[in-house]
Coordinates of C-alpha atoms in Angstrom, one line a residue:
X1 CA -16.5 7.5 22.4
X2 CA -13.6 9.6 23.4
X3 CA -13.7 8.0 26.7
X4 CA -13.4 4.7 25.3
X5 CA -10.3 5.9 23.2
X6 CA -8.6 7.2 26.5
X7 CA -9.4 4.2 28.6
X8 CA -7.7 1.9 25.8
X9 CA -4.9 4.2 24.8
X10 CA -4.7 6.4 27.7
X11 CA -3.9 10.3 27.9
X12 CA -3.4 12.3 25.9
X13 CA -2.7 9.6 23.1
X14 CA -6.4 8.3 23.1
X15 CA -7.7 11.9 23.0
X16 CA -5.6 12.7 20.0
X17 CA -6.4 9.5 18.1
X18 CA -10.2 10.2 18.6
X19 CA -9.9 14.1 17.6
X20 CA -7.8 13.2 14.4
X21 CA -10.4 10.3 13.4
X22 CA -13.3 12.8 14.2
X23 CA -11.8 15.5 12.1
X24 CA -11.2 13.2 9.1
X25 CA -14.9 13.0 8.4
X26 CA -14.8 16.6 7.5
X27 CA -11.7 16.2 5.3
X28 CA -13.9 13.4 3.5
X29 CA -17.0 15.8 3.2
X30 CA -14.9 18.4 1.6
X31 CA -13.4 15.8 -0.7
X32 CA -16.9 14.8 -1.9
X33 CA -18.2 18.4 -2.1
X34 CA -15.0 19.2 -4.4
X35 CA -15.6 16.1 -6.6
X36 CA -19.3 16.4 -6.8
X37 CA -19.4 20.2 -7.3
X38 CA -16.3 20.2 -9.4
X39 CA -17.6 17.3 -11.6
X40 CA -21.1 19.0 -12.5
X41 CA -19.2 22.3 -13.4
X42 CA -16.6 20.2 -15.4
X43 CA -19.3 18.4 -17.3
X44 CA -20.9 21.5 -18.5
X45 CA -17.4 22.9 -19.5
X46 CA -16.7 19.7 -21.3
X47 CA -19.6 19.8 -23.4
X48 CA -19.1 23.2 -24.3
X49 CA -15.6 22.7 -25.3
X50 CA -16.6 19.8 -27.6
X51 CA -19.5 22.2 -29.0
X52 CA -19.3 23.8 -32.5
X53 CA -19.7 27.1 -31.0
X54 CA -16.3 29.0 -31.0
X55 CA -17.0 31.7 -28.6
X56 CA -18.5 29.4 -26.0
X57 CA -15.1 27.0 -26.5
X58 CA -13.0 29.9 -25.9
X59 CA -14.5 31.0 -22.7
X60 CA -14.5 27.3 -21.3
X61 CA -10.8 27.1 -22.4
X62 CA -10.3 30.5 -20.5
X63 CA -12.1 29.2 -17.5
X64 CA -9.6 26.1 -17.4
X65 CA -6.6 28.1 -18.1
X66 CA -7.4 30.5 -15.4
X67 CA -8.0 28.1 -12.6
X68 CA -5.4 25.6 -13.6
X69 CA -2.8 28.6 -13.5
X70 CA -3.6 29.7 -10.0
X71 CA -2.4 27.5 -7.3
X72 CA -4.9 26.0 -4.9
X73 CA -3.3 27.8 -1.8
X74 CA -3.5 31.2 -3.5
X75 CA -7.3 30.3 -4.4
X76 CA -7.8 29.5 -0.7
X77 CA -6.4 32.8 0.2
X78 CA -8.2 34.8 -2.0
X79 CA -11.5 33.3 -1.7
X80 CA -11.5 32.8 2.1
X81 CA -9.4 35.9 3.2
X82 CA -8.6 38.2 0.3
X83 CA -12.0 38.9 -1.2
X84 CA -13.9 38.8 2.4
X85 CA -11.5 41.8 3.2
X86 CA -11.9 43.5 0.2
X87 CA -15.7 43.3 0.4
X88 CA -15.9 43.6 4.2
X89 CA -17.8 40.7 4.7
X90 CA -17.6 37.4 6.6
X91 CA -17.1 34.2 4.7
X92 CA -17.6 30.8 6.5
X93 CA -14.4 28.6 6.1
X94 CA -16.9 25.8 4.7
X95 CA -18.1 27.8 1.9
X96 CA -14.5 29.4 1.1
X97 CA -12.9 26.1 1.3
X98 CA -15.6 24.3 -1.0
X99 CA -15.8 27.2 -3.5
X100 CA -11.8 26.9 -4.0
X101 CA -11.6 23.1 -4.3
X102 CA -14.8 23.2 -6.5
X103 CA -13.3 25.3 -9.1
X104 CA -10.0 23.8 -8.7
X105 CA -11.4 20.2 -9.4
X106 CA -13.6 21.6 -12.2
X107 CA -10.6 23.1 -14.2
X108 CA -8.7 19.7 -14.0
X109 CA -11.5 17.2 -14.4
X110 CA -12.9 19.5 -17.5
X111 CA -9.5 18.8 -19.1
X112 CA -9.4 15.1 -18.3
X113 CA -12.9 14.7 -19.5
X114 CA -12.3 16.6 -22.8
X115 CA -9.4 14.2 -23.6
X116 CA -11.6 11.3 -23.0
X117 CA -14.2 12.7 -25.5
X118 CA -11.5 13.7 -28.0
X119 CA -10.3 10.2 -27.9
X120 CA -13.5 8.8 -29.3
X121 CA -12.9 8.0 -33.0
X122 CA -14.3 10.8 -35.4
X123 CA -16.3 8.1 -37.0
X124 CA -18.6 8.1 -34.0
X125 CA -19.7 11.6 -34.5
X126 CA -19.8 11.3 -38.1
X127 CA -22.0 8.2 -38.0
X128 CA -24.2 9.8 -35.4
X129 CA -24.9 13.1 -37.6
X130 CA -25.7 10.7 -40.5
X131 CA -28.7 9.5 -38.3
X132 CA -29.5 12.9 -38.0
X133 CA -29.0 13.2 -34.4
X134 CA -28.5 16.7 -32.7
X135 CA -25.1 17.5 -30.8
X136 CA -26.7 17.1 -27.7
X137 CA -28.1 13.7 -28.3
X138 CA -24.8 12.7 -30.0
X139 CA -22.8 13.6 -26.7
X140 CA -25.7 12.0 -24.2
X141 CA -26.2 8.8 -26.4
X142 CA -22.9 8.0 -28.1
X143 CA -20.1 10.0 -26.9
X144 CA -20.7 10.1 -23.0
X145 CA -21.1 6.4 -22.4
X146 CA -17.8 5.8 -24.1
X147 CA -15.8 8.6 -22.6
X148 CA -17.0 7.8 -18.9
X149 CA -15.4 4.3 -19.1
X150 CA -12.2 6.0 -20.7
X151 CA -12.1 8.7 -17.9
X152 CA -13.1 6.6 -14.9
X153 CA -9.5 5.8 -14.2
X154 CA -8.1 9.2 -14.3
X155 CA -10.8 10.8 -12.4
X156 CA -10.3 8.2 -9.4
X157 CA -6.8 8.9 -9.5
X158 CA -7.5 12.9 -9.4
X159 CA -9.6 12.2 -6.3
X160 CA -6.6 11.4 -4.5
X161 CA -5.1 14.7 -5.4
X162 CA -8.2 16.4 -4.1
X163 CA -8.1 14.5 -0.8
X164 CA -4.5 15.7 -0.5
X165 CA -5.6 19.4 -1.4
X166 CA -7.9 19.6 1.3
X167 CA -4.8 19.6 3.8
X168 CA -4.3 23.4 2.6
X169 CA -7.8 24.4 4.1
X170 CA -6.4 24.8 7.3
X171 CA -5.1 28.1 6.4
X172 CA -8.4 29.8 6.4
X173 CA -9.7 28.2 9.5
X174 CA -11.3 25.2 8.1
X175 CA -11.6 22.6 10.8
X176 CA -10.2 19.0 9.3
X177 CA -7.6 16.6 9.8
X178 CA -4.6 19.0 9.2
X179 CA -6.2 21.7 11.4
X180 CA -6.5 19.3 14.5
X181 CA -3.1 17.7 13.8
X182 CA -1.4 21.0 13.8
X183 CA -3.0 22.3 16.8
X184 CA -2.0 19.2 18.7
X185 CA 1.6 19.3 17.5
X186 CA 2.0 22.8 18.7
X187 CA 0.5 22.0 22.1
X188 CA 2.6 22.0 25.0
X189 CA 1.6 18.6 26.0
X190 CA 4.1 15.6 26.4
X191 CA 3.2 12.8 23.8
X192 CA 1.9 15.2 21.2
X193 CA 5.1 16.5 19.7
X194 CA 5.3 16.6 16.0
X195 CA 7.2 13.5 15.2
X196 CA 4.3 11.8 17.0
X197 CA 1.4 14.0 15.3
X198 CA 2.6 14.1 11.9
X199 CA 3.2 10.4 11.2
X200 CA -0.3 9.6 12.4
X201 CA -1.6 12.4 10.1
X202 CA 0.1 10.9 7.3
X203 CA -1.1 7.1 8.2
X204 CA -4.6 8.4 8.0
X205 CA -4.2 10.4 4.7
X206 CA -2.4 7.1 3.5
X207 CA -5.3 5.1 4.4
X208 CA -7.7 7.5 2.6
X209 CA -5.6 7.6 -0.7
X210 CA -4.0 4.2 -1.0
X211 CA -7.3 2.2 -1.8
X212 CA -8.1 4.8 -4.6
X213 CA -4.6 4.9 -6.1
X214 CA -5.1 0.9 -6.1
X215 CA -8.5 1.3 -7.8
X216 CA -7.1 3.8 -10.5
X217 CA -4.3 1.4 -11.4
X218 CA -6.8 -1.5 -11.8
X219 CA -9.2 0.7 -13.9
X220 CA -6.4 1.7 -16.1
X221 CA -5.2 -1.9 -16.7
X222 CA -9.0 -3.0 -17.3
X223 CA -9.2 0.2 -19.7
X224 CA -6.1 -1.0 -21.7
X225 CA -7.6 -4.4 -22.3
X226 CA -10.8 -2.9 -23.5
X227 CA -8.9 -0.4 -25.7
X228 CA -7.5 -3.4 -27.4
X229 CA -10.7 -4.4 -28.6
X230 CA -12.7 -2.9 -31.4
X231 CA -15.2 0.0 -30.6
X232 CA -18.6 -0.6 -30.8
X233 CA -19.9 0.7 -34.2
X234 CA -23.3 2.7 -34.7
X235 CA -26.2 0.6 -36.5

């Protein structure tokens, strides 16, 4: 494949484009890991924060406060470089970057989803309790179906932030678009100057993020139309 790019675009430009595009797949993989892993943790935290158990709610709130207060760059440093140095262990950049982005995403998604849950009218909770449903059944059957639709647009919007956040993972040796781009920008090769490489990287990030941004805006508009209607009532 690299030969094809080289034949069409020449050297070194063809090689650069091929390697940037090849590295982009790892940016996408890391973003998916952060979104799926962070989403699973965020779901648990959201349920705990809306539960009637005070101590559990405090722990969940503390988790969100902690990881929202620490910058993503610092999380990457601590998990990828600091803790391994203290414990004298080697941590794979994939694992370190995944953990840092998962906890980062989970803290913000939990806040987004909690807001969606709290936007559900109190009458929905009271009506479900009147039917004798347990807390978990109320959440699963009544609250989550409505909250998912409300939180979908901001979740898609936050996915853009996750993709952009992966660009910081190069500092711990993670192989992705930013890592390869900086390597070429610093290479003493004619045609790979920073003013050539960085616009190419920006274009690739734009192609990844812009469709998601457009989708998020469309979801927000459709949500506004749905919100103007009366929410479904329990039988």
